[in-house]
Each structure stands twice: as C-alpha cells, then as structure tokens.
Tab-separated table of C-alpha atoms in Angstrom:
chain	number	residue	atom	x	y	z
A	21	ASP	CA	11.635	-0.314	8.936
A	22	SER	CA	8.561	-0.987	7.407
A	23	GLY	CA	7.470	-4.099	9.820
A	24	VAL	CA	6.703	-6.554	7.469
A	25	THR	CA	9.670	-9.411	7.198
A	26	GLN	CA	10.672	-11.422	4.211
A	27	THR	CA	12.577	-14.048	4.346
A	28	PRO	CA	15.030	-15.427	3.029
A	29	LYS	CA	16.071	-12.487	1.209
A	30	HIS	CA	18.661	-14.209	-1.812
A	31	LEU	CA	17.657	-17.563	-3.397
A	32	ILE	CA	19.599	-19.406	-5.731
A	33	THR	CA	17.529	-22.180	-7.355
A	34	ALA	CA	18.059	-24.126	-10.606
A	35	THR	CA	15.394	-24.592	-13.992
A	36	GLY	CA	12.414	-26.955	-12.723
A	37	GLN	CA	13.094	-26.445	-8.680
A	38	ARG	CA	9.960	-24.986	-6.182
A	39	VAL	CA	10.811	-22.812	-3.712
A	40	THR	CA	9.093	-21.086	-1.054
A	41	LEU	CA	8.907	-17.637	-0.226
A	42	ARG	CA	7.330	-16.100	3.351
A	43	CYS	CA	6.464	-12.232	4.824
A	44	SER	CA	5.019	-11.845	7.771
A	45	PRO	CA	2.908	-8.743	7.323
A	46	ARG	CA	3.047	-5.452	10.093
A	47	SER	CA	1.536	-6.011	13.375
A	48	GLY	CA	-2.539	-5.750	12.630
A	49	ASP	CA	-2.656	-5.965	9.377
A	50	LEU	CA	-5.419	-8.330	7.754
A	51	SER	CA	-4.306	-7.907	3.973
A	52	VAL	CA	-0.902	-9.893	2.179
A	53	TYR	CA	-0.314	-8.844	-1.263
A	54	TRP	CA	2.263	-10.124	-3.578
A	55	TYR	CA	4.639	-8.442	-6.750
A	56	GLN	CA	6.908	-9.994	-8.995
A	57	GLN	CA	9.275	-6.889	-9.856
A	58	SER	CA	11.755	-7.404	-12.856
A	59	LEU	CA	14.294	-5.238	-14.938
A	60	ASP	CA	11.723	-4.612	-17.763
A	61	GLN	CA	8.462	-6.017	-16.517
A	62	GLY	CA	8.213	-2.513	-13.492
A	63	LEU	CA	5.951	-4.126	-10.516
A	64	GLN	CA	3.745	-6.762	-11.148
A	65	PHE	CA	0.505	-7.885	-8.925
A	66	LEU	CA	0.675	-11.070	-8.274
A	67	ILE	CA	-2.040	-12.144	-5.571
A	68	GLN	CA	-3.582	-10.655	-2.783
A	69	TYR	CA	-5.099	-12.427	0.739
A	70	TYR	CA	-7.553	-10.759	3.297
A	71	ASN	CA	-7.633	-12.572	6.299
A	72	GLY	CA	-6.730	-15.892	5.012
A	73	GLU	CA	-8.584	-15.549	1.484
A	74	GLU	CA	-7.859	-14.887	-1.608
A	75	ARG	CA	-9.216	-11.197	-2.009
A	76	ALA	CA	-7.442	-10.616	-5.820
A	77	LYS	CA	-6.061	-12.120	-8.449
A	78	GLY	CA	-3.444	-10.354	-11.083
A	79	ASN	CA	-0.984	-11.576	-13.310
A	80	ILE	CA	0.031	-14.861	-11.133
A	81	LEU	CA	0.937	-18.142	-13.307
A	82	GLU	CA	-0.781	-21.248	-12.542
A	83	ARG	CA	2.831	-22.377	-11.940
A	84	PHE	CA	2.402	-20.468	-8.560
A	85	SER	CA	0.344	-20.430	-5.500
A	86	ALA	CA	-0.144	-18.594	-2.367
A	87	GLN	CA	-1.834	-18.828	0.866
A	88	GLN	CA	-1.915	-16.993	4.018
A	89	PHE	CA	-2.154	-18.819	7.297
A	90	PRO	CA	-4.616	-18.343	10.487
A	91	ASP	CA	-1.421	-16.197	12.003
A	92	LEU	CA	-1.790	-14.107	9.162
A	93	HIS	CA	1.490	-14.734	7.549
A	94	SER	CA	1.641	-15.595	4.340
A	95	GLU	CA	4.013	-18.390	1.286
A	96	LEU	CA	4.170	-17.701	-2.313
A	97	ASN	CA	5.020	-21.274	-3.710
A	98	LEU	CA	6.518	-20.958	-7.026
A	99	SER	CA	7.233	-24.324	-8.976
A	100	SER	CA	8.584	-25.657	-12.417
A	101	LEU	CA	11.109	-23.030	-12.188
A	102	GLU	CA	11.850	-20.808	-15.370
A	103	LEU	CA	15.180	-18.723	-16.061
A	104	GLY	CA	12.318	-15.795	-16.490
A	105	ASP	CA	11.403	-15.851	-12.734
A	106	SER	CA	14.789	-14.258	-12.000
A	107	ALA	CA	13.489	-11.660	-10.427
A	108	LEU	CA	12.276	-9.838	-6.838
A	109	TYR	CA	9.537	-10.604	-4.786
A	110	PHE	CA	8.015	-8.387	-2.879
A	111	CYS	CA	4.913	-8.834	0.017
A	112	ALA	CA	3.413	-6.042	1.385
A	113	SER	CA	0.349	-5.757	3.975
A	114	SER	CA	-2.142	-3.510	4.387
A	115	GLY	CA	-5.350	-2.889	6.466
A	116	SER	CA	-4.506	-2.458	9.892
A	117	VAL	CA	-7.941	-2.157	12.360
A	118	ALA	CA	-6.463	0.623	13.876
A	119	GLU	CA	-6.355	3.411	11.140
A	120	SER	CA	-7.700	4.971	8.784
A	121	SER	CA	-6.261	3.549	5.481
A	122	TYR	CA	-6.621	3.695	2.117
A	123	ASN	CA	-5.163	0.595	1.360
A	124	GLU	CA	-1.979	2.104	1.412
A	125	GLN	CA	0.560	-0.571	1.615
A	126	PHE	CA	3.809	-0.994	3.483
A	127	PHE	CA	6.456	-3.263	1.659
A	128	GLY	CA	8.890	-5.681	2.987
A	129	PRO	CA	12.342	-5.373	1.757
A	130	GLY	CA	11.709	-8.349	-0.376
A	131	THR	CA	12.966	-11.732	-1.495
A	132	ARG	CA	16.092	-11.520	-4.991
A	133	LEU	CA	15.244	-14.715	-6.940
A	134	THR	CA	17.305	-16.212	-9.151
A	135	VAL	CA	16.782	-19.211	-11.014
A	136	LEU	CA	19.792	-20.829	-12.877
B	16	THR	CA	-1.354	-4.127	-19.857
B	17	GLN	CA	-0.543	-0.979	-17.407
B	18	LEU	CA	-3.742	1.285	-15.820
B	19	LEU	CA	-1.552	3.675	-14.707
B	20	GLU	CA	0.888	5.685	-17.738
B	21	GLN	CA	3.425	7.349	-15.707
B	22	SER	CA	5.912	10.130	-17.690
B	23	PRO	CA	8.880	10.316	-18.091
B	24	GLN	CA	10.385	6.951	-17.915
B	25	PHE	CA	13.482	8.534	-16.743
B	26	LEU	CA	14.286	11.461	-15.644
B	27	SER	CA	17.915	12.808	-15.682
B	28	ILE	CA	18.763	16.841	-13.640
B	29	GLN	CA	21.289	18.364	-11.508
B	30	GLU	CA	20.691	19.323	-8.284
B	31	GLY	CA	18.947	21.740	-7.338
B	32	GLU	CA	15.650	21.951	-10.547
B	33	ASN	CA	12.486	21.204	-10.456
B	34	LEU	CA	10.574	18.666	-12.112
B	35	THR	CA	7.322	17.158	-12.482
B	36	VAL	CA	6.438	13.439	-13.310
B	37	TYR	CA	3.150	12.399	-14.264
B	38	CYS	CA	0.663	10.144	-13.445
B	39	ASN	CA	-2.344	9.114	-15.820
B	40	SER	CA	-5.073	6.798	-16.740
B	41	SER	CA	-8.130	6.331	-17.717
B	42	SER	CA	-9.581	4.896	-14.741
B	43	VAL	CA	-11.209	6.831	-11.546
B	44	PHE	CA	-9.466	5.521	-9.147
B	45	SER	CA	-10.744	5.600	-4.887
B	46	SER	CA	-7.651	7.191	-3.773
B	47	LEU	CA	-3.990	7.586	-5.265
B	48	GLN	CA	-0.491	6.643	-3.752
B	49	TRP	CA	2.753	8.050	-4.617
B	50	TYR	CA	6.056	5.003	-3.647
B	51	ARG	CA	9.767	6.008	-3.716
B	52	GLN	CA	12.241	3.136	-4.087
B	53	GLU	CA	15.758	2.913	-4.100
B	54	PRO	CA	17.451	-0.597	-5.619
B	55	GLY	CA	17.162	-3.480	-3.909
B	56	GLU	CA	14.477	-2.143	-1.197
B	57	GLY	CA	10.747	-2.012	-0.981
B	58	PRO	CA	8.650	0.621	-2.224
B	59	VAL	CA	8.434	3.441	0.336
B	60	LEU	CA	5.267	4.911	0.944
B	61	LEU	CA	5.408	8.834	0.442
B	62	VAL	CA	1.370	9.890	0.179
B	63	THR	CA	-2.485	8.891	-0.230
B	64	VAL	CA	-4.387	11.420	-2.010
B	65	VAL	CA	-8.008	10.968	-1.936
B	66	THR	CA	-10.016	13.653	-2.795
B	67	GLY	CA	-10.711	15.131	-6.047
B	68	GLY	CA	-7.721	17.956	-7.013
B	69	GLU	CA	-6.280	17.329	-3.582
B	70	VAL	CA	-2.502	19.307	-3.189
B	71	LYS	CA	-0.481	17.423	-0.856
B	72	LYS	CA	3.014	19.000	0.515
B	73	LEU	CA	5.703	16.928	1.481
B	74	LYS	CA	9.026	19.238	2.506
B	75	ARG	CA	9.560	20.018	-0.837
B	76	LEU	CA	7.156	17.195	-2.400
B	77	THR	CA	4.578	18.672	-3.870
B	78	PHE	CA	1.436	15.939	-4.864
B	79	GLN	CA	-1.628	16.853	-6.744
B	80	PHE	CA	-5.161	14.853	-7.704
B	81	GLY	CA	-6.795	15.594	-10.512
B	82	ASP	CA	-10.620	16.875	-10.026
B	83	ALA	CA	-11.874	13.582	-11.956
B	84	ARG	CA	-9.651	11.302	-10.075
B	85	LYS	CA	-8.063	10.017	-13.319
B	86	ASP	CA	-4.823	11.411	-12.772
B	87	SER	CA	-1.549	12.608	-10.308
B	88	SER	CA	1.464	14.499	-10.748
B	89	LEU	CA	4.248	14.880	-8.279
B	90	HIS	CA	6.525	18.547	-8.648
B	91	ILE	CA	9.840	18.001	-6.397
B	92	THR	CA	11.287	21.733	-5.886
B	93	ALA	CA	15.184	22.704	-5.969
B	94	ALA	CA	15.556	18.238	-6.149
B	95	GLN	CA	18.335	16.731	-4.096
B	96	PRO	CA	21.367	13.825	-4.914
B	97	GLY	CA	18.985	12.265	-2.194
B	98	ASP	CA	15.996	12.326	-4.219
B	99	THR	CA	17.226	10.009	-6.715
B	100	GLY	CA	15.190	6.597	-6.618
B	101	LEU	CA	12.057	5.654	-8.384
B	102	TYR	CA	8.933	7.278	-7.613
B	103	LEU	CA	5.657	4.824	-8.505
B	104	CYS	CA	1.814	5.891	-8.384
B	105	ALA	CA	-0.494	3.314	-7.590
B	106	GLY	CA	-4.144	3.619	-8.208
B	107	ALA	CA	-6.567	1.992	-5.626
B	108	GLY	CA	-9.696	0.492	-7.424
B	109	ASN	CA	-12.591	-1.827	-5.167
B	110	ASN	CA	-10.797	-4.757	-4.496
B	111	ASP	CA	-7.285	-3.996	-5.563
B	112	MET	CA	-4.129	-1.992	-6.076
B	113	ARG	CA	-2.215	-1.290	-9.665
B	114	PHE	CA	1.204	0.147	-9.847
B	115	GLY	CA	2.629	2.078	-13.279
B	116	ALA	CA	5.719	1.226	-14.909
B	117	GLY	CA	7.382	4.340	-12.012
B	118	THR	CA	10.037	6.818	-13.324
B	119	ARG	CA	13.677	6.680	-12.676
B	120	LEU	CA	14.856	9.838	-11.571
B	121	THR	CA	18.414	10.587	-11.104
B	122	VAL	CA	19.691	13.697	-9.315
B	123	LYS	CA	23.727	14.384	-10.085
B	124	PRO	CA	25.163	16.515	-7.178
C-alpha cells in the first residue's frame, strides 16, 4: 500500500460525457502528479501540482484539467470524452518534508476509465 | 517522443536465467528511478540512483547509473516467476519526471 488513494477504481461512461477522478496523496506529500497509461502509449505524464499550484505540464489535452485543493487532494477532470480516452489514470505523490527524496513518486492504484 | 529509451521492449526467459535491461537517454538527469508495475496496479518504486557510476543492489537486482548520468541498467540474477512485470525507468529533471515505455519481462517457471 503506497498510501496514495484514488477513486473511483473503475469508471464506465459514454462519449461526450465529463468525469472527475480523485486522488489523495500520501500524508505529508505536497506534490501530486497525474499520468495516463494506455496499452500503446505507455505511461504519459499529464500534469503536476505542488502545494496547490500547477508546477509542470506534460501531454495534457485541453479537454482535461486538474486542480489541487488546500487539503492537498487533487482532481482530474476529463470532458467531452472520446473513445481514445479509455485508459488507466494514475495519480502519484512525492515531496514529503519528512524524508529526503529525489522526486521519488508513490503511485495510487489507478482509475480504469472506459469510454463507450 | 520518449526522452528515455528502454530496451528490450519485451523479454521472455526461463526461471533461473540472468537478464539485463537498459534505460538510455541523451539527457542528463539529477536522479533516476526504477519502478516495477504489475497488471492493473500502479508502479512501485524499486530504487533511486543519484550519483554517476553508482551501483545499488536489492536482493537479486543490481542497478547501475551511468557515469554521465544519462543511462542506467537493471540486472536480475536467477530470475524468478515473481519477477514478472513491467519495469519502468524514470528520470528526474529540474521540475518534472519522464518515464520510459518500459520493458515487459515474463519469467516462465
């Protein structure tokens, strides 16, 4: 158990819909990362938040957005969903002030999104 | 475009064999991590290497960071079926982390 939680575990929806994925980081971690993993694309970095502010952006579509709240949990919003958005979405956290880390990331169990 | 190239992409071996997988880049990283991922689960951190030339051992796994901090290797001795999984390397830059596409290892009993 990494200490990172993600909900829901599975999500099935239709094209054109909007969904919200939720992540709670490990206790004390300030950074949250979102990744998309599909069979043919590997693990793709989407976006990073640090203590509530956007820190880095990867291959995130304009239809996708994220935020990190004052309690450090994060949400990834996916809108106007397409079939190709079906994938595993992982959240990871890092940056505990209690340990010396080198961007080591601890991953949640993921949310499997299926767009029909 | 992947900044980190991992090879081989797939590897299938018999139990007891040794293997090495590679992670290469043209970029210099301040640190590099190796993760192992099982189907349907999130990647799990195995090791972090920081210093050029550094070697770290984790039971039957040996990790090496290249002298120039651009590449790394993972060597597994006497592979076991429990080693089966996707091995990912990830390089830390200034403000981000980039993952390789992974090596999918299958160890047959």
